[in-house]
Short mmCIF file of C-alpha atoms in Angstrom, two decimals:
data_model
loop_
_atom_site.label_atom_id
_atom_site.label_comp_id
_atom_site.label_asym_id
_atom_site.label_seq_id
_atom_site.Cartn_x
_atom_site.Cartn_y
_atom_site.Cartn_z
CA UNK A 29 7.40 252.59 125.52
CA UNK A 30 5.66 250.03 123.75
CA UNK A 31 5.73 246.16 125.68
CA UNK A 32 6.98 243.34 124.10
CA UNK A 33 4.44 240.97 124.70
CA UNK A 34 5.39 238.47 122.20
CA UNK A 35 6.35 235.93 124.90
CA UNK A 36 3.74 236.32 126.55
CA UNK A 37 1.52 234.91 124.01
CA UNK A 38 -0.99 231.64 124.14
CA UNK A 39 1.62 228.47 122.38
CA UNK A 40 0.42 227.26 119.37
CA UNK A 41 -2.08 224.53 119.81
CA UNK A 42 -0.10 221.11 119.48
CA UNK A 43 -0.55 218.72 116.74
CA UNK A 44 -3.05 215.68 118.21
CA UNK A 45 -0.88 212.71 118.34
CA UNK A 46 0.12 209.96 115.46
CA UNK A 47 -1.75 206.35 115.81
CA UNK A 48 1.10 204.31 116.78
CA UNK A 49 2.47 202.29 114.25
CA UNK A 50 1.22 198.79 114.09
CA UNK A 51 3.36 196.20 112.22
CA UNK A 52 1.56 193.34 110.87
CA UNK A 53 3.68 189.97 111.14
CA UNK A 54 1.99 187.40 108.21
CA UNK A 55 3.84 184.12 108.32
CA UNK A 56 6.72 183.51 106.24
CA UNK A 57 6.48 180.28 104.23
CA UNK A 58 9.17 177.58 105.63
CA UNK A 59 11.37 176.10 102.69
CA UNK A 60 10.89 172.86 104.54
CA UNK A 61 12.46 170.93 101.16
CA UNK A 62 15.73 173.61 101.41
CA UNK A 63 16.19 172.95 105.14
CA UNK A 64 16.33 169.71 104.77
CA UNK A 65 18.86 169.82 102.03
CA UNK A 66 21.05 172.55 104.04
CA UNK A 67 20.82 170.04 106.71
CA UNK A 68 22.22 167.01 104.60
CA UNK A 69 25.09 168.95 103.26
CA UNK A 70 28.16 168.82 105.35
CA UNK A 71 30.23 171.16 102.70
CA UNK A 72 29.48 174.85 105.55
CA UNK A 73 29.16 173.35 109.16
CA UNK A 74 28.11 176.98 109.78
CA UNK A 75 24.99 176.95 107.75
CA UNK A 76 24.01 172.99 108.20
CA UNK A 77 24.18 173.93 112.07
CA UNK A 78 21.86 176.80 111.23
CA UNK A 79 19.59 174.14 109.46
CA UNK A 80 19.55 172.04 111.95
CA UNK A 81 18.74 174.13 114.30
CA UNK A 82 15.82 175.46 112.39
CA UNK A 83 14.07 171.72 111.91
CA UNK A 84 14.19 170.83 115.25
CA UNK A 85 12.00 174.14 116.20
CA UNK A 86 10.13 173.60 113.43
CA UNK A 87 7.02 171.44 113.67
CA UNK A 88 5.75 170.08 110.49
CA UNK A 89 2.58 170.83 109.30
CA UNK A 90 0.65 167.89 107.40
CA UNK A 91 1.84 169.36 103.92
CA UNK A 92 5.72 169.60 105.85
CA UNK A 93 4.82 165.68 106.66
CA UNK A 94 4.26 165.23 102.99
CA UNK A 95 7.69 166.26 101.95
CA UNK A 96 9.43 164.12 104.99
CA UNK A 97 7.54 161.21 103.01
CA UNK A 98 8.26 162.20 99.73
CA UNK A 99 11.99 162.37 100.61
CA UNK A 100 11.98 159.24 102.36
CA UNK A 101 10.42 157.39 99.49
CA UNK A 102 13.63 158.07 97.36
CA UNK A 103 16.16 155.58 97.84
CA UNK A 104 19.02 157.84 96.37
CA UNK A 105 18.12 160.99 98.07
CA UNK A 106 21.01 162.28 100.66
CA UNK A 107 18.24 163.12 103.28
CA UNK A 108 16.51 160.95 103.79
CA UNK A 109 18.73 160.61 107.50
CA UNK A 110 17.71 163.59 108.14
CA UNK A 111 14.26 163.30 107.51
CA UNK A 112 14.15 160.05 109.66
CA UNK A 113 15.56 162.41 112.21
CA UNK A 114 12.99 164.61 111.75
CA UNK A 115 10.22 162.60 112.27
CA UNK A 116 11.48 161.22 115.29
CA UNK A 117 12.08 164.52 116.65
CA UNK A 118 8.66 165.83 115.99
CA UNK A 119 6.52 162.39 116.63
CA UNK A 120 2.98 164.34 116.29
CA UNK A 121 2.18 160.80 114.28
CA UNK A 122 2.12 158.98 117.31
CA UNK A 123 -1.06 160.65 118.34
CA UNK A 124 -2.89 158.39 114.75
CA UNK A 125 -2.73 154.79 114.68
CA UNK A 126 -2.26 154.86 111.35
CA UNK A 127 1.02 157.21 111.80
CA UNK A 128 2.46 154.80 113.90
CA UNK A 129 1.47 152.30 111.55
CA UNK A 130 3.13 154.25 108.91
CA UNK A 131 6.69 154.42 110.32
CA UNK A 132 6.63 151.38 111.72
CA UNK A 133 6.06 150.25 108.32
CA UNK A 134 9.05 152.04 106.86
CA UNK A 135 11.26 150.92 109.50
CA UNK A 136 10.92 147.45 108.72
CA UNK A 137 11.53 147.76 105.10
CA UNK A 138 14.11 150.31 105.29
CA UNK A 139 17.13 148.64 103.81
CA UNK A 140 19.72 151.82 104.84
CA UNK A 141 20.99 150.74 108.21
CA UNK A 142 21.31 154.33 109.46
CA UNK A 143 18.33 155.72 108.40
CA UNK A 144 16.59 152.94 110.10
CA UNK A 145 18.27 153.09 112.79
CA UNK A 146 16.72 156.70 112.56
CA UNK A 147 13.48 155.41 112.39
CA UNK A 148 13.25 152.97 115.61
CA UNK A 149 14.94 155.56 117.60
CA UNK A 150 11.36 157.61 116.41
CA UNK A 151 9.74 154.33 117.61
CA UNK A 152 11.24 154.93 121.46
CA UNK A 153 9.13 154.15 124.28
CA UNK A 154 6.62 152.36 122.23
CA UNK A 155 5.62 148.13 122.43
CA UNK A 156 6.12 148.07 118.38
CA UNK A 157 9.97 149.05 119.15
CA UNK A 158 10.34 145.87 120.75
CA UNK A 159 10.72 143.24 117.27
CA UNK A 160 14.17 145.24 116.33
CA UNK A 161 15.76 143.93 119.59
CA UNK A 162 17.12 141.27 117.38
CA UNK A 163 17.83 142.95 114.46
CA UNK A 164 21.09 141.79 112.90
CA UNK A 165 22.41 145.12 112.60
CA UNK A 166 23.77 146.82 115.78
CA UNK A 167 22.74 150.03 115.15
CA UNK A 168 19.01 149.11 114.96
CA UNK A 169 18.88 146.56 117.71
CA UNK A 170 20.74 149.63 120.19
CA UNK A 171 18.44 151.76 119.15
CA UNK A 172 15.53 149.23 119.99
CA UNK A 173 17.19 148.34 123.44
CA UNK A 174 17.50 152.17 124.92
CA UNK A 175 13.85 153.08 123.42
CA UNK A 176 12.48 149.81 124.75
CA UNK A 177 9.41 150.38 127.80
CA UNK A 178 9.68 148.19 130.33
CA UNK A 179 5.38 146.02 130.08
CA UNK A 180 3.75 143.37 129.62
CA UNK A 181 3.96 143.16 126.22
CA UNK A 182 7.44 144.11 125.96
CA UNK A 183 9.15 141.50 128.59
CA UNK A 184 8.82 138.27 125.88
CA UNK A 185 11.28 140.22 123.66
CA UNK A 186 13.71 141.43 126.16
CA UNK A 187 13.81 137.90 127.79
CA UNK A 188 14.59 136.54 124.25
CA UNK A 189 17.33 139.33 123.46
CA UNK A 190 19.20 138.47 126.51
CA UNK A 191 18.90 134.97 125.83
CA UNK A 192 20.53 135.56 122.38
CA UNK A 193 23.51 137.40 124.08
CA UNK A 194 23.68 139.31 120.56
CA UNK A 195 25.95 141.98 122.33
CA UNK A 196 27.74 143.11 125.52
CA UNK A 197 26.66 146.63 125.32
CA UNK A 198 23.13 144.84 124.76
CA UNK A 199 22.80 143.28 127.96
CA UNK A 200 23.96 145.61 130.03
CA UNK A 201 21.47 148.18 128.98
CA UNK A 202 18.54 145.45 129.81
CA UNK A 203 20.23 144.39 133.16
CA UNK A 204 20.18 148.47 133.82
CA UNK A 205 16.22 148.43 132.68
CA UNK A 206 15.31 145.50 134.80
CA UNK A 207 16.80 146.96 138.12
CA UNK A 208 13.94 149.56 137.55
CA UNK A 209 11.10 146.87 137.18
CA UNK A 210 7.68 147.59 138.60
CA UNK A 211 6.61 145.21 140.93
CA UNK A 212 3.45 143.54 139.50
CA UNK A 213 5.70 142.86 136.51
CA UNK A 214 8.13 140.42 138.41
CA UNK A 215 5.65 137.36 138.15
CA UNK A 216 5.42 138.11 133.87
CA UNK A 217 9.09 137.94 133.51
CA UNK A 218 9.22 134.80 135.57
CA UNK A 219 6.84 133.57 132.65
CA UNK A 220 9.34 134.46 130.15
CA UNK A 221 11.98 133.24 131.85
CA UNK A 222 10.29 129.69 132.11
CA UNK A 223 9.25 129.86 128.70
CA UNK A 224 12.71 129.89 127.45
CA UNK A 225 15.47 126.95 127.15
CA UNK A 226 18.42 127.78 128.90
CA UNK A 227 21.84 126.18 128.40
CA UNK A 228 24.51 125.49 131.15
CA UNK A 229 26.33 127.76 130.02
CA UNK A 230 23.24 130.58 130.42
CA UNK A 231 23.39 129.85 134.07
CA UNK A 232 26.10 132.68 135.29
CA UNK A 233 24.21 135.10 133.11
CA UNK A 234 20.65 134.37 134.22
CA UNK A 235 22.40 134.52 137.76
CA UNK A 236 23.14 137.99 136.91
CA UNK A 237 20.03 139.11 136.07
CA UNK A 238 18.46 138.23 139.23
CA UNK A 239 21.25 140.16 141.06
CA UNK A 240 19.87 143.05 139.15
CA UNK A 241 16.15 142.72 139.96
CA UNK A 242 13.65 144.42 142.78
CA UNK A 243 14.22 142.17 145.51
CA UNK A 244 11.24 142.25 147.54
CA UNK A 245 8.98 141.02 145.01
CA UNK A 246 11.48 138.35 144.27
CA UNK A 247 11.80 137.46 147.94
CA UNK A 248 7.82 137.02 147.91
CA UNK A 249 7.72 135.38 144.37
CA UNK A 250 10.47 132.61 145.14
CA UNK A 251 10.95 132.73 148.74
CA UNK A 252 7.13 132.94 149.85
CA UNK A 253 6.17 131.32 146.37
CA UNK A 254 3.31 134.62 146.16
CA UNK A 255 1.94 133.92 142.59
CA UNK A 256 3.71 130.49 141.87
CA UNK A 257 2.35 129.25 138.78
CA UNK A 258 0.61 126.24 138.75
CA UNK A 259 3.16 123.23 137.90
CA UNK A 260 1.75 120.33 139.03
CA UNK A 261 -1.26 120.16 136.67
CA UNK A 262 0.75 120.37 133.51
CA UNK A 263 2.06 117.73 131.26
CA UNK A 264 3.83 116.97 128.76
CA UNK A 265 7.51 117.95 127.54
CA UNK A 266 6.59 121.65 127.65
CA UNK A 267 5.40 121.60 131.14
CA UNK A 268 8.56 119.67 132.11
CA UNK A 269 10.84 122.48 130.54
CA UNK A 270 8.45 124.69 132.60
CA UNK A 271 9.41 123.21 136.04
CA UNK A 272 12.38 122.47 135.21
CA UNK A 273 13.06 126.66 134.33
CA UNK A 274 11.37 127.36 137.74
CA UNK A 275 13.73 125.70 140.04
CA UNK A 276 16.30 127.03 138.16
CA UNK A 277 15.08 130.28 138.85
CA UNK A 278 14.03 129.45 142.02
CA UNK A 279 17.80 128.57 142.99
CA UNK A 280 19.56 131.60 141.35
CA UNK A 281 17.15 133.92 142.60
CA UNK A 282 17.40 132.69 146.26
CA UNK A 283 21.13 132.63 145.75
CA UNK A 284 21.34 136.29 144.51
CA UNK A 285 19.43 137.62 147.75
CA UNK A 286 21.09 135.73 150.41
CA UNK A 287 24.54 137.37 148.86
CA UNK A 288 23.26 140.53 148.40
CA UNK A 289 20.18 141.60 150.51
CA UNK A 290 19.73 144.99 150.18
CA UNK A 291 18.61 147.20 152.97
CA UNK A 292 14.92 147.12 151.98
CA UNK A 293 14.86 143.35 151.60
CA UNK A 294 16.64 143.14 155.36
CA UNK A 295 13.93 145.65 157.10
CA UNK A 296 11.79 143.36 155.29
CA UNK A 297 12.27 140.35 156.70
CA UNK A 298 13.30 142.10 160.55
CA UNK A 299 9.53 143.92 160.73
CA UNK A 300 7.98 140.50 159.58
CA UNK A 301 10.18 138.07 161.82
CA UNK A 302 9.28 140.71 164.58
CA UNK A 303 5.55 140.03 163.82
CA UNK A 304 4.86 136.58 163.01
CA UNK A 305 6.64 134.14 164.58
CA UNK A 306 5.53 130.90 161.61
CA UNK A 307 7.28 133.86 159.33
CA UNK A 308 10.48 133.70 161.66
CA UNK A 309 11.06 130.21 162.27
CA UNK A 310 10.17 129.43 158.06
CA UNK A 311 13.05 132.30 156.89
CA UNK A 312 15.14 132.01 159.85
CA UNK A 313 18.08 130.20 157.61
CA UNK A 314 17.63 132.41 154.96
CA UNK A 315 17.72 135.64 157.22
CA UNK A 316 20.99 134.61 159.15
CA UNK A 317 22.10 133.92 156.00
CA UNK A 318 21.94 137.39 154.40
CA UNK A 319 22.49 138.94 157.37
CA UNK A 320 25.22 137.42 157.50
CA UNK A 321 26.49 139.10 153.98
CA UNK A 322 25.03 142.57 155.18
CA UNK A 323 28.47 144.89 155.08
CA UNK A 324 29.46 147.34 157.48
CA UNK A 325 27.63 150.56 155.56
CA UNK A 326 24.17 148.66 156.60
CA UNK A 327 25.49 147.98 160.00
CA UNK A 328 23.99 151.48 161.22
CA UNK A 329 20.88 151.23 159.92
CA UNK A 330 20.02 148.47 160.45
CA UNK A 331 20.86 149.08 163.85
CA UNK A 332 18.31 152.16 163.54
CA UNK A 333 15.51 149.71 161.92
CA UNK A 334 15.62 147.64 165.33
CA UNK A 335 15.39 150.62 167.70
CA UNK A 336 12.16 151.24 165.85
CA UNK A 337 10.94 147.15 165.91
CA UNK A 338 11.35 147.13 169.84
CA UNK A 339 9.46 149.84 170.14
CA UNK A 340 6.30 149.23 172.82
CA UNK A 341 7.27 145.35 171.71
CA UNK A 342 6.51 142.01 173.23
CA UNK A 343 8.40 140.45 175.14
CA UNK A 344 8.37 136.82 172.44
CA UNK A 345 9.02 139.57 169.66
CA UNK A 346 12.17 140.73 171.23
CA UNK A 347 13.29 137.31 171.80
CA UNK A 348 12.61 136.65 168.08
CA UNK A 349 14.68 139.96 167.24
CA UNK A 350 17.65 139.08 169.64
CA UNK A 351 17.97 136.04 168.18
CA UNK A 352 19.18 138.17 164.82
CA UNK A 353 20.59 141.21 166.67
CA UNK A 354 23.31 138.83 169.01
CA UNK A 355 24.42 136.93 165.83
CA UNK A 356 24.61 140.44 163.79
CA UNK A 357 26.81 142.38 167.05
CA UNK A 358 29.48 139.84 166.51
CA UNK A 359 29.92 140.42 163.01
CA UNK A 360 30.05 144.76 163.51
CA UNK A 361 32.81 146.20 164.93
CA UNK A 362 34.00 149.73 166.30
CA UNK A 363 30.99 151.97 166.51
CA UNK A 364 28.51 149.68 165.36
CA UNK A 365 29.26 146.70 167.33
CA UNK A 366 29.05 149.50 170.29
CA UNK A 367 25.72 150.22 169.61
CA UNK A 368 24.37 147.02 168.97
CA UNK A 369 26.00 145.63 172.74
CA UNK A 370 24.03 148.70 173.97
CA UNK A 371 20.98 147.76 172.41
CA UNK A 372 21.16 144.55 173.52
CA UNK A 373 22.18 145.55 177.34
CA UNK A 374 18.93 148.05 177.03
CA UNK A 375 16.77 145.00 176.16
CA UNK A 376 18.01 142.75 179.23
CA UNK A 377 16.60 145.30 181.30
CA UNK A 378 13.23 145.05 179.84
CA UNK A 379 12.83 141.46 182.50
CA UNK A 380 14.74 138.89 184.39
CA UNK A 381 13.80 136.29 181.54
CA UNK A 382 14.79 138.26 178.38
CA UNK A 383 17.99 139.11 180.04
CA UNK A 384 18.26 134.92 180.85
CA UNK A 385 17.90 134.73 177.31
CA UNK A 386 20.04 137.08 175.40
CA UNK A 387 22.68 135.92 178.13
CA UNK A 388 22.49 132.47 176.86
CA UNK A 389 22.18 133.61 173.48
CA UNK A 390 25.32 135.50 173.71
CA UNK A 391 27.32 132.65 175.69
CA UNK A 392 26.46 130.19 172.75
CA UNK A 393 27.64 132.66 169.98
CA UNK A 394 31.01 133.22 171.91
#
């Protein structure tokens, strides 16, 4: 009997693998010109949205740059809006003076109102933005208000929009801008303000711009006079306008926070009346006054603020603050009111003297 030893046999030797397949990608040229004209044709929404699409992704090379221009220099073309689109989508010509230059150059001598509206919403959140503020067509001067930076440079030209009351929708997006001010900025819109001539009738609207302003540095612009300019040694008409601008702004502004303090102006004023007693008996009016207008939703805390003022505290500094807190207890009620009589019953036991003179306090108040 012969084996069968077929099966038992050494396997073929296998074949030594295949180099995996490696696919070279080489970069398709972009029909920039095509998009652009897919994008301008409204006749497939499919396919335009497709375009669309596409050119915001795409970022234009310097030759793709060359056919936005080329485009935009033909009056008659169809898209040249979406061109202007373009470039204010992909603003790599901010980076060049001379690209800024460039649009801001087109803008200004564009004569389709929707293309340059196009081209000043590219211009957003720069100063050059700020000359179409005025712009007798809407669409432009919209566009120049919600792309306008809030600077030095840029505060002369927002002062004289809103003195021009061109539009509603106008003002309201500079009063929104303005409640967003920085600071340091407060005593350069003062300057525009004074700068300006303001009718009777501008009076209710200047009134609410100051509503709508940072009210600590207003407080120490108009209140402490911190960086007054210097009146007295001008002349002339101009400087009369001048002074006569500042104690208009001077009364509005006062007016605004007394009716309205809000919560940071009112710790404010309780942490410096607290500490420096020329400070107290200067604002005391003023204080009583807006406390006075604080509403029940700042009752707490500014309840909380004065837990944290008394606080290892002199005794004059807790007379100073009991002063405020007895005329603001009568004005809370429920919980509130509660609290503050607490407050005020914890502070008579600090001495015999302080609890003679939130007695007497109280006594006169009631």
């Amino acid at each position: 009997m012969v084996l069968d030893a077929r099966s038992f046999a050494d396997p073929a030797p296998a074949a030594p693998p295949s180099p995996p397949l490696q696919v070279v990608a080489y970069p398709l040229p972009v029909d920039l010109d095509g998009l652009l004209t897919q994008a301008s044709q409204p006749g497939q929404p499919s396919l335009q949205a497709w375009a669309v699409e596409q050119l915001r992704q795409l970022v234009p090379t310097p030759e793709g740059q060359g056919v936005i221009w080329d485009v935009l220099a033909r009056p008659g073309d169809p898209r040249r809006l979406v061109a202007a689109q373009l470039l204010g989508c992909h603003r790599l010509w901010l980076s060049s003076p001379s690209g800024l230059r460039r649009v801001l150059g087109q803008a200004r001598r564009e004569e389709d109102p929707t293309v340059q509206a196009a081209l000043v919403w590219g211009l957003r959140q720069t100063e050059e933005v700020g000359e179409f503020l005025l712009h007798p067509e809407g669409r432009v001067a919209l566009e120049a208000a919600l792309g306008l930076p809030l600077g030095r440079k840029t505060l002369a030209p927002l002062v004289r929009a809103f003195r021009a009351a061109a539009k509603p929708e106008l003002e309201r997006i500079f009063l929104h801008k303005l409640r967003a001010l920085h600071p340091p900025l407060m005593g350069e819109l003062v300057g525009c303000l004074m700068e300006e001539e303001w009718r009777e009738g501008d009076h209710q609207r200047l009134a609410v711009l100051f509503s709508c302003l940072p009210q600590v540095p207003l407080f120490e612009l108009f209140a402490e006079e911190r960086g007054k300019p210097e009146l007295a040694s001008e002349k002339g008409l101009a400087a009369a306008s001048r002074a006569r601008n500042w104690h208009l702004c001077s009364r509005l502004a006062k007016r605004a926070l007394q009716r309205g303090a809000s919560i940071e102006l009112l710790r404010l004023l309780l942490s410096r009346s607290g500490e420096d007693e020329t400070f107290a008996r200067r604002h005391a009016s003023f204080l009583r006054l807006a406390l006075n207008q604080a509403d029940a939703v700042m009752g707490p805390e500014l309840l909380k603020h004065f837990e944290r003022l008394t606080f290892k505290a002199t005794e004059d500094r807790l007379v100073r603050l009991a002063q405020l807190l007895v005329e603001l207890s009568f004005r809370l009620e429920g919980t509130s009111g509660a609290q503050a009589s607490s407050l005020l019953e914890e502070w008579k036991q600090r001495s015999p003297g302080l609890k003679l003179k939130i007695y007497h306090l109280q006594q006169r108040l009631a």
